[in-house]
Amino acid sequence: MSPARRYPETGVFYRALDREFPMIVRGEGCWLIDDRGNRYLDACGGAYVANLGHGVSEVSDAVAEQIRKVAYVNGTAFTNEPAEALASELRGLNPKGLDFAYFLSSGSEAVEAALKLARQHWVESGKPGKHKIIARTPGYHGNTLLALSASARESYRKTYGPWLVPVTMIKAPYAYRSAPDSPEMTAQALEDAIKKEGADTVAAFIAEPVGGSSTGASVPPTDYYRRVREICDRHSVLFVADEVLCGSGRTGKWTALEHFGVLPDIMTLGKGLSGGYVPLSAVVATERVLAPIAKGSGSFKHAQTFSHSPAICAAGLAAVRHIKKHGLIERCARMGAVLQERLSTLKSLPAVGDVRGLGLLSGIEFVSDKGAKTPFPRALQFAETFVARARDAGLIVWPNTGHADGENGDLVMIAPPFTISAVEIDEIVSRFKIALEKTLEARHVQR
Ligand SMILES: Cc1ncc(COP(=O)(O)O)c(C=O)c1O
């Protein structure tokens, strides 16, 4: 008999309490296999995490070997070999200047720590008035309370509103829905917000260099971040690049911001940093950010029991070395071009408003009227229906809703492991078409 897998028969509770989940028992490359023998083409690497694909024994062996040596090291008293080695590998990969890494376990934790670091930098630089954060809408930085405060994800925020802190929101560049000379596309929106808040009160601007689910892999104009950098410098505001989703090679370069030739002050990495083998994230900072703290109080006022854990750093180290050894970033760029080209053929299908992205990160936005770019009414649950139909067709994609106007908007993300083949990309496209046909049928959408 199959085990129970639906609340309340099972003792596990997942985010969705109203449905049954298949039980995954194995992964092979880009594929997941459930206990009934069904195979799913994991076209989103789980949640943009399984960058190396499943079954890379160098990573699992490295974790096992490390745990055999030492189980845990208190990061306030000792350092450990994997943390040191991973930090030096990252120094080689990160844009020059982003030299110092603080290891944690999730993207939300990294964002919380990055924003706290920005605040502490200003306090210890003798500018305690600088405390405000500017973030973008749509945008997402995590689900712990400070990260959620900086996230424009209404569905998550609504219930916890009274606990969230004020964060100034500016519009994100969103080429499909923004005019090219609009303040959000030129970064003028950032300058306007800093002036309105008063530069002496603003600590940091946080942004996802290339959009994740929130804007469906929207790529800002080439000049956007050069302008952001110049505005931040002029107003003494730290620029925090949240590379949790788009970093670690996903766009075909180690960090997405490299496409724009700009250096942030603080950067977060997560998700695919360990290839998903363990939960690993990092806050990376420049010397300029850490110097006032090193000279001042001497310690970052933030602590978590499992920071710098040797086991998770060992996984990250093995993952990063595997990426380098097999040229997976270059492969991501190469296969990314194939993916973007093949997905672009979907633009002619009914309800497909836009297809966009960079490298192996892409978003497909659905609309009810292609000319007017009108989103489907939220009540239709188009994205959710698509994801369910795709799963029936053995294809796993990631949905997002609400990006068009805060409430409406349906898109799905495709971000497969860097090891995806051209044949598997064709398989994504053909299963996508089946899922779309079934969704249009289920939602009675005119073709
Ligand atoms: C850009 C970005 N930052 C932060 C996070 C939060 O990461 P986590 O879910 O690991 O806490 C996410 C998660 O989707 C993300 O996409």
XYZ file of C-alpha atoms and ligand atoms in Angstrom:
463
model
C 0.000 0.000 0.000
C 1.281 3.486 -0.822
C 1.973 5.657 2.231
C -0.434 8.487 3.071
C 0.640 11.710 1.398
C -2.174 14.114 2.031
C -2.939 16.243 5.070
C -4.253 15.214 7.642
C -3.450 11.532 7.055
C 0.269 12.300 6.932
C 2.246 13.818 9.795
C 4.028 16.218 7.439
C 2.391 19.462 6.562
C 3.425 21.274 3.397
C 2.428 24.693 2.129
C -0.617 23.286 0.316
C -2.888 21.520 2.784
C -5.520 20.702 0.201
C -3.857 18.280 -2.168
C -1.990 15.073 -2.522
C 1.695 15.150 -3.430
C 3.519 12.511 -5.471
C 6.344 10.940 -3.424
C 9.697 11.458 -5.114
C 12.101 8.629 -4.390
C 14.911 9.225 -6.893
C 16.520 11.805 -9.163
C 18.495 11.155 -12.350
C 20.041 14.157 -14.118
C 17.098 16.423 -14.997
C 14.479 13.826 -14.063
C 12.545 13.038 -10.875
C 10.995 9.620 -10.335
C 8.116 8.952 -7.938
C 7.251 5.813 -5.986
C 4.692 4.841 -8.630
C 7.352 4.913 -11.333
C 6.201 8.185 -12.941
C 9.022 10.257 -14.432
C 8.945 14.059 -14.372
C 11.185 16.299 -16.448
C 12.228 18.833 -13.812
C 12.329 21.945 -15.982
C 12.854 24.276 -13.033
C 15.563 22.399 -11.128
C 13.081 22.120 -8.240
C 13.010 25.765 -7.198
C 15.984 26.937 -9.369
C 18.183 24.803 -7.176
C 19.266 21.561 -8.876
C 21.785 23.326 -11.141
C 24.070 20.284 -11.458
C 21.286 17.758 -11.909
C 20.720 14.825 -9.587
C 23.167 12.055 -8.832
C 26.502 13.913 -8.666
C 28.413 11.623 -6.331
C 31.333 14.061 -5.792
C 28.928 16.263 -3.825
C 27.265 13.546 -1.751
C 30.659 11.906 -1.061
C 32.152 15.243 0.048
C 29.345 15.765 2.595
C 29.634 12.206 3.945
C 33.408 12.485 4.227
C 33.172 15.824 6.044
C 30.560 14.582 8.525
C 32.767 11.599 9.290
C 35.622 14.009 10.148
C 33.686 16.480 12.300
C 29.942 16.912 12.722
C 29.671 20.543 13.750
C 31.910 23.512 14.442
C 30.840 26.578 16.377
C 31.359 29.472 13.975
C 31.892 31.967 16.795
C 34.936 30.057 18.080
C 36.532 28.183 15.145
C 36.899 28.153 11.414
C 36.894 24.967 9.326
C 38.551 23.731 6.138
C 35.491 23.551 3.838
C 34.372 27.093 4.779
C 37.862 28.475 4.059
C 38.212 26.547 0.800
C 34.736 27.490 -0.400
C 35.386 31.178 0.360
C 38.580 31.068 -1.663
C 36.847 29.315 -4.594
C 34.184 32.045 -4.472
C 36.888 34.733 -4.522
C 38.032 33.257 -7.812
C 34.516 33.188 -9.257
C 32.955 36.383 -7.879
C 33.587 39.715 -9.570
C 36.790 41.231 -8.183
C 36.224 42.977 -4.866
C 33.450 40.685 -3.616
C 35.946 38.879 -1.448
C 34.353 37.981 1.878
C 31.676 35.323 2.357
C 29.465 34.581 5.360
C 27.758 31.197 4.961
C 24.168 30.476 5.939
C 21.483 28.034 4.888
C 18.727 29.807 2.982
C 18.151 32.755 0.711
C 15.908 34.469 3.242
C 18.598 34.205 5.905
C 21.188 35.609 3.494
C 18.937 38.561 2.627
C 18.212 39.288 6.303
C 21.926 39.184 7.075
C 22.831 41.306 4.016
C 20.386 44.059 4.985
C 21.529 43.969 8.619
C 25.131 44.198 7.414
C 24.255 47.289 5.346
C 22.635 48.887 8.385
C 25.559 48.048 10.684
C 28.001 49.416 8.111
C 26.343 52.839 8.364
C 25.977 52.766 12.152
C 29.675 52.025 12.506
C 30.560 54.590 9.850
C 29.047 57.277 12.101
C 25.843 57.603 10.065
C 23.204 55.994 12.300
C 20.431 57.905 10.523
C 20.808 55.629 7.494
C 18.300 52.856 8.118
C 15.794 52.827 5.249
C 15.722 50.145 2.583
C 14.551 50.650 -0.987
C 13.350 47.588 -2.897
C 11.398 46.959 -6.097
C 7.928 45.854 -7.054
C 7.419 43.233 -8.395
C 10.278 41.660 -6.477
C 10.973 38.864 -4.008
C 13.707 38.424 -1.430
C 12.390 35.784 0.978
C 9.869 34.954 3.614
C 11.416 35.818 6.973
C 10.056 39.112 8.232
C 12.719 41.596 7.056
C 13.138 39.777 3.730
C 9.357 39.694 3.334
C 9.164 43.397 4.186
C 11.479 43.991 1.219
C 9.367 41.723 -1.006
C 6.389 42.916 -3.026
C 4.569 39.592 -2.823
C 1.105 40.546 -1.618
C -0.142 36.982 -1.253
C 2.564 36.324 1.364
C 2.454 39.763 2.991
C -1.268 40.194 3.579
C -1.600 38.087 6.738
C 1.584 39.383 8.374
C 1.161 43.064 7.519
C 1.224 44.265 11.161
C 4.638 42.629 11.694
C 6.381 43.938 8.591
C 8.670 46.964 8.653
C 8.254 49.823 6.151
C 10.359 49.427 3.015
C 10.189 51.963 0.191
C 9.120 50.307 -3.036
C 9.983 51.516 -6.526
C 8.782 49.918 -9.747
C 10.997 47.197 -11.189
C 12.081 47.424 -14.828
C 9.677 45.119 -16.635
C 10.261 45.451 -20.390
C 7.016 43.710 -21.397
C 4.879 46.155 -19.425
C 7.041 49.308 -19.074
C 7.737 52.061 -21.625
C 11.487 52.174 -22.510
C 11.884 55.736 -21.173
C 9.806 55.213 -18.011
C 11.457 55.978 -14.627
C 11.535 52.263 -13.786
C 13.431 51.401 -16.978
C 15.975 54.229 -16.675
C 16.505 53.789 -12.882
C 15.303 57.373 -12.403
C 12.732 55.849 -10.006
C 15.595 55.002 -7.634
C 16.997 58.507 -7.643
C 13.513 59.972 -7.091
C 12.905 57.640 -4.124
C 16.262 58.428 -2.493
C 15.622 62.164 -2.819
C 12.107 61.790 -1.443
C 13.234 59.748 1.577
C 16.375 61.853 2.124
C 19.721 60.256 1.269
C 20.908 60.580 4.863
C 18.163 58.135 5.911
C 18.671 55.491 3.184
C 20.967 52.546 3.964
C 20.521 50.228 0.999
C 18.877 49.459 -2.312
C 18.181 45.772 -2.887
C 17.353 44.235 -6.270
C 17.400 40.936 -8.150
C 19.788 41.753 -11.043
C 17.751 39.607 -13.450
C 14.176 39.002 -12.345
C 13.222 35.710 -10.760
C 9.644 34.489 -10.584
C 8.333 37.933 -9.623
C 8.893 39.495 -13.029
C 9.257 36.212 -14.893
C 12.956 36.514 -15.770
C 12.702 40.129 -16.970
C 16.082 41.445 -18.051
C 16.653 45.173 -17.333
C 18.043 47.487 -20.062
C 21.831 47.271 -20.592
C 22.448 50.639 -18.938
C 20.151 50.174 -15.950
C 22.665 48.961 -13.340
C 25.404 51.357 -14.413
C 22.890 54.089 -13.602
C 21.923 52.359 -10.300
C 25.579 52.170 -9.297
C 26.146 55.821 -10.089
C 23.019 56.906 -8.133
C 23.946 54.744 -5.133
C 27.487 56.139 -5.096
C 26.305 59.720 -5.396
C 23.898 59.324 -2.467
C 26.021 56.968 -0.316
C 23.540 54.111 -0.530
C 24.762 50.506 -0.497
C 23.703 48.387 -3.460
C 22.705 44.855 -2.429
C 22.445 42.444 -5.376
C 20.195 39.529 -4.500
C 21.662 36.770 -6.669
C 19.958 33.970 -4.709
C 17.999 32.893 -7.779
C 19.832 34.383 -10.771
C 23.379 33.821 -9.465
C 25.620 30.731 -9.230
C 25.850 30.510 -13.019
C 22.142 30.432 -13.888
C 22.281 33.214 -16.517
C 25.446 31.903 -18.194
C 27.840 33.966 -16.067
C 28.657 33.248 -12.412
C 26.638 36.295 -11.325
C 23.871 37.936 -13.315
C 25.194 41.432 -12.602
C 28.343 40.610 -14.594
C 26.246 40.958 -17.767
C 25.911 44.633 -16.828
C 29.550 45.243 -15.819
C 28.657 46.575 -12.390
C 29.876 45.656 -8.892
C 27.453 45.630 -5.931
C 28.552 46.338 -2.359
C 26.903 43.248 -0.935
C 25.660 40.160 -2.746
C 23.575 37.183 -1.705
C 23.873 33.691 -3.152
C 21.713 30.655 -2.345
C 19.520 28.117 -4.112
C 21.886 26.541 -6.685
C 25.107 27.373 -4.800
C 25.323 23.782 -3.538
C 23.382 22.386 -6.498
C 20.590 21.749 -4.002
C 22.426 18.912 -2.279
C 22.202 20.763 1.053
C 20.660 24.124 2.043
C 23.503 26.623 1.544
C 23.511 30.376 1.059
C 26.055 33.155 1.406
C 26.316 36.866 2.026
C 29.291 38.245 0.145
C 30.697 41.684 0.903
C 33.492 43.986 -0.186
C 36.282 45.163 2.062
C 34.799 48.678 1.974
C 31.587 47.381 3.592
C 33.339 45.412 6.330
C 36.115 47.897 7.139
C 34.149 50.211 9.483
C 32.857 47.184 11.415
C 36.323 45.625 11.646
C 37.751 48.937 12.876
C 34.733 49.676 15.094
C 32.905 47.110 17.229
C 34.871 44.271 15.643
C 31.878 41.982 15.116
C 28.906 41.589 12.840
C 25.857 41.728 15.110
C 24.181 38.671 13.675
C 24.533 35.022 14.646
C 23.014 31.755 13.605
C 23.880 28.351 15.049
C 24.492 26.746 11.668
C 26.423 29.557 9.969
C 29.661 28.344 8.321
C 28.697 24.693 8.956
C 31.448 22.405 7.629
C 28.994 19.911 6.116
C 27.093 22.480 4.051
C 30.289 24.254 3.024
C 31.744 20.888 1.939
C 28.734 20.422 -0.349
C 29.143 23.957 -1.720
C 32.847 23.407 -2.292
C 32.269 20.141 -4.157
C 29.451 21.735 -6.202
C 31.545 24.747 -7.188
C 34.525 22.536 -8.117
C 32.197 20.288 -10.145
C 30.868 23.354 -12.004
C 34.411 24.487 -12.813
C 35.704 21.035 -13.755
C 32.848 20.380 -16.185
C 32.610 23.925 -17.589
C 28.960 24.103 -16.485
C 28.698 27.892 -16.578
C 29.809 27.901 -20.215
C 27.429 25.009 -20.849
C 24.638 27.002 -19.194
C 25.340 29.918 -21.576
C 25.385 27.559 -24.589
C 22.267 25.587 -23.668
C 20.639 28.829 -22.490
C 20.829 30.166 -26.046
C 19.208 26.944 -27.293
C 16.493 27.142 -24.619
C 15.660 30.799 -25.338
C 15.527 30.133 -29.084
C 13.266 27.056 -28.778
C 10.983 28.676 -26.190
C 10.581 31.744 -28.399
C 8.599 29.531 -30.819
C 5.883 29.351 -28.134
C 5.106 33.064 -28.661
C 2.747 32.213 -31.511
C 0.555 30.021 -29.271
C -2.739 31.293 -27.858
C -2.474 32.986 -24.436
C 1.327 33.248 -24.602
C 1.972 36.982 -24.224
C 5.730 36.993 -23.785
C 8.744 34.688 -23.589
C 11.915 36.167 -22.086
C 15.006 35.429 -20.074
C 18.747 34.996 -20.046
C 20.801 31.809 -20.011
C 18.881 28.919 -18.485
C 16.434 31.259 -16.786
C 13.237 31.984 -18.642
C 9.698 33.134 -18.029
C 6.571 32.652 -20.109
C 3.786 35.115 -19.376
C 0.164 34.247 -20.144
C -2.433 36.867 -21.102
C -6.076 36.799 -22.164
C -5.532 39.457 -24.877
C -2.120 39.482 -26.522
C -2.500 42.909 -28.155
C -3.627 44.673 -24.977
C -1.456 42.431 -22.714
C -4.514 41.936 -20.500
C -3.911 39.414 -17.733
C -6.379 36.629 -17.025
C -8.624 37.342 -14.042
C -7.008 35.869 -10.943
C -10.112 33.791 -10.217
C -9.355 31.719 -13.329
C -6.160 30.370 -11.675
C -4.513 30.034 -15.077
C -0.935 29.525 -13.861
C -1.967 27.011 -11.194
C -4.024 25.060 -13.733
C -1.123 25.091 -16.182
C 1.278 23.741 -13.550
C -1.129 20.898 -12.678
C -1.665 19.997 -16.355
C 2.087 20.193 -16.978
C 2.674 17.798 -14.103
C 0.115 15.423 -15.624
C 2.236 15.619 -18.784
C 5.371 14.837 -16.752
C 6.757 18.388 -16.834
C 7.618 20.424 -13.737
C 7.558 24.222 -14.055
C 7.382 27.003 -11.467
C 4.340 29.333 -11.416
C 4.023 32.971 -10.405
C 0.951 35.149 -10.130
C 0.162 38.784 -9.420
C 3.021 40.431 -11.339
C 0.818 42.322 -13.862
C -0.896 44.612 -11.353
C -0.220 43.257 -7.861
C -3.139 40.836 -8.050
C -3.536 39.518 -11.590
C -0.884 38.020 -13.825
C 0.088 34.438 -14.648
C 3.456 33.137 -15.688
C 5.568 30.025 -15.467
C 9.313 29.741 -15.170
C 11.622 27.335 -16.964
C 15.090 26.982 -15.412
C 16.437 23.453 -15.884
C 19.714 21.997 -14.590
C 22.822 23.174 -16.486
C 23.251 19.599 -17.744
C 20.033 19.713 -19.815
C 20.444 18.392 -23.378
C 18.951 19.791 -26.598
C 16.722 16.701 -26.821
C 15.405 17.383 -23.314
C 14.786 21.035 -24.243
C 12.658 19.823 -27.176
C 10.833 17.568 -24.714
C 10.110 20.616 -22.493
C 8.656 22.444 -25.500
C 6.430 19.570 -26.601
C 5.147 18.846 -23.070
C 4.560 22.597 -22.589
C 2.312 22.598 -25.675
C 0.281 19.653 -24.341
C -0.105 21.354 -20.947
C -1.179 24.633 -22.582
C -3.778 22.875 -24.756
C -5.237 21.130 -21.676
C -5.222 24.374 -19.668
C -7.069 26.298 -22.382
C -9.587 23.443 -22.547
C -10.026 23.316 -18.748
C -10.422 27.100 -18.487
C -12.668 27.367 -21.584
C -10.333 29.885 -23.196
C -11.062 30.684 -26.859
C -8.212 29.680 -29.197
C 15.732 36.388 -5.340
C 15.427 35.586 -4.115
N 15.922 35.972 -2.936
C 15.685 35.285 -1.804
C 14.897 34.153 -1.812
C 14.615 33.406 -0.543
O 15.288 32.187 -0.547
P 14.811 30.981 0.382
O 13.507 30.518 -0.144
O 15.918 29.973 0.226
O 14.717 31.484 1.773
C 14.354 33.715 -3.025
C 13.503 32.513 -3.058
O 12.804 32.219 -3.994
C 14.625 34.444 -4.213
O 14.112 34.075 -5.389
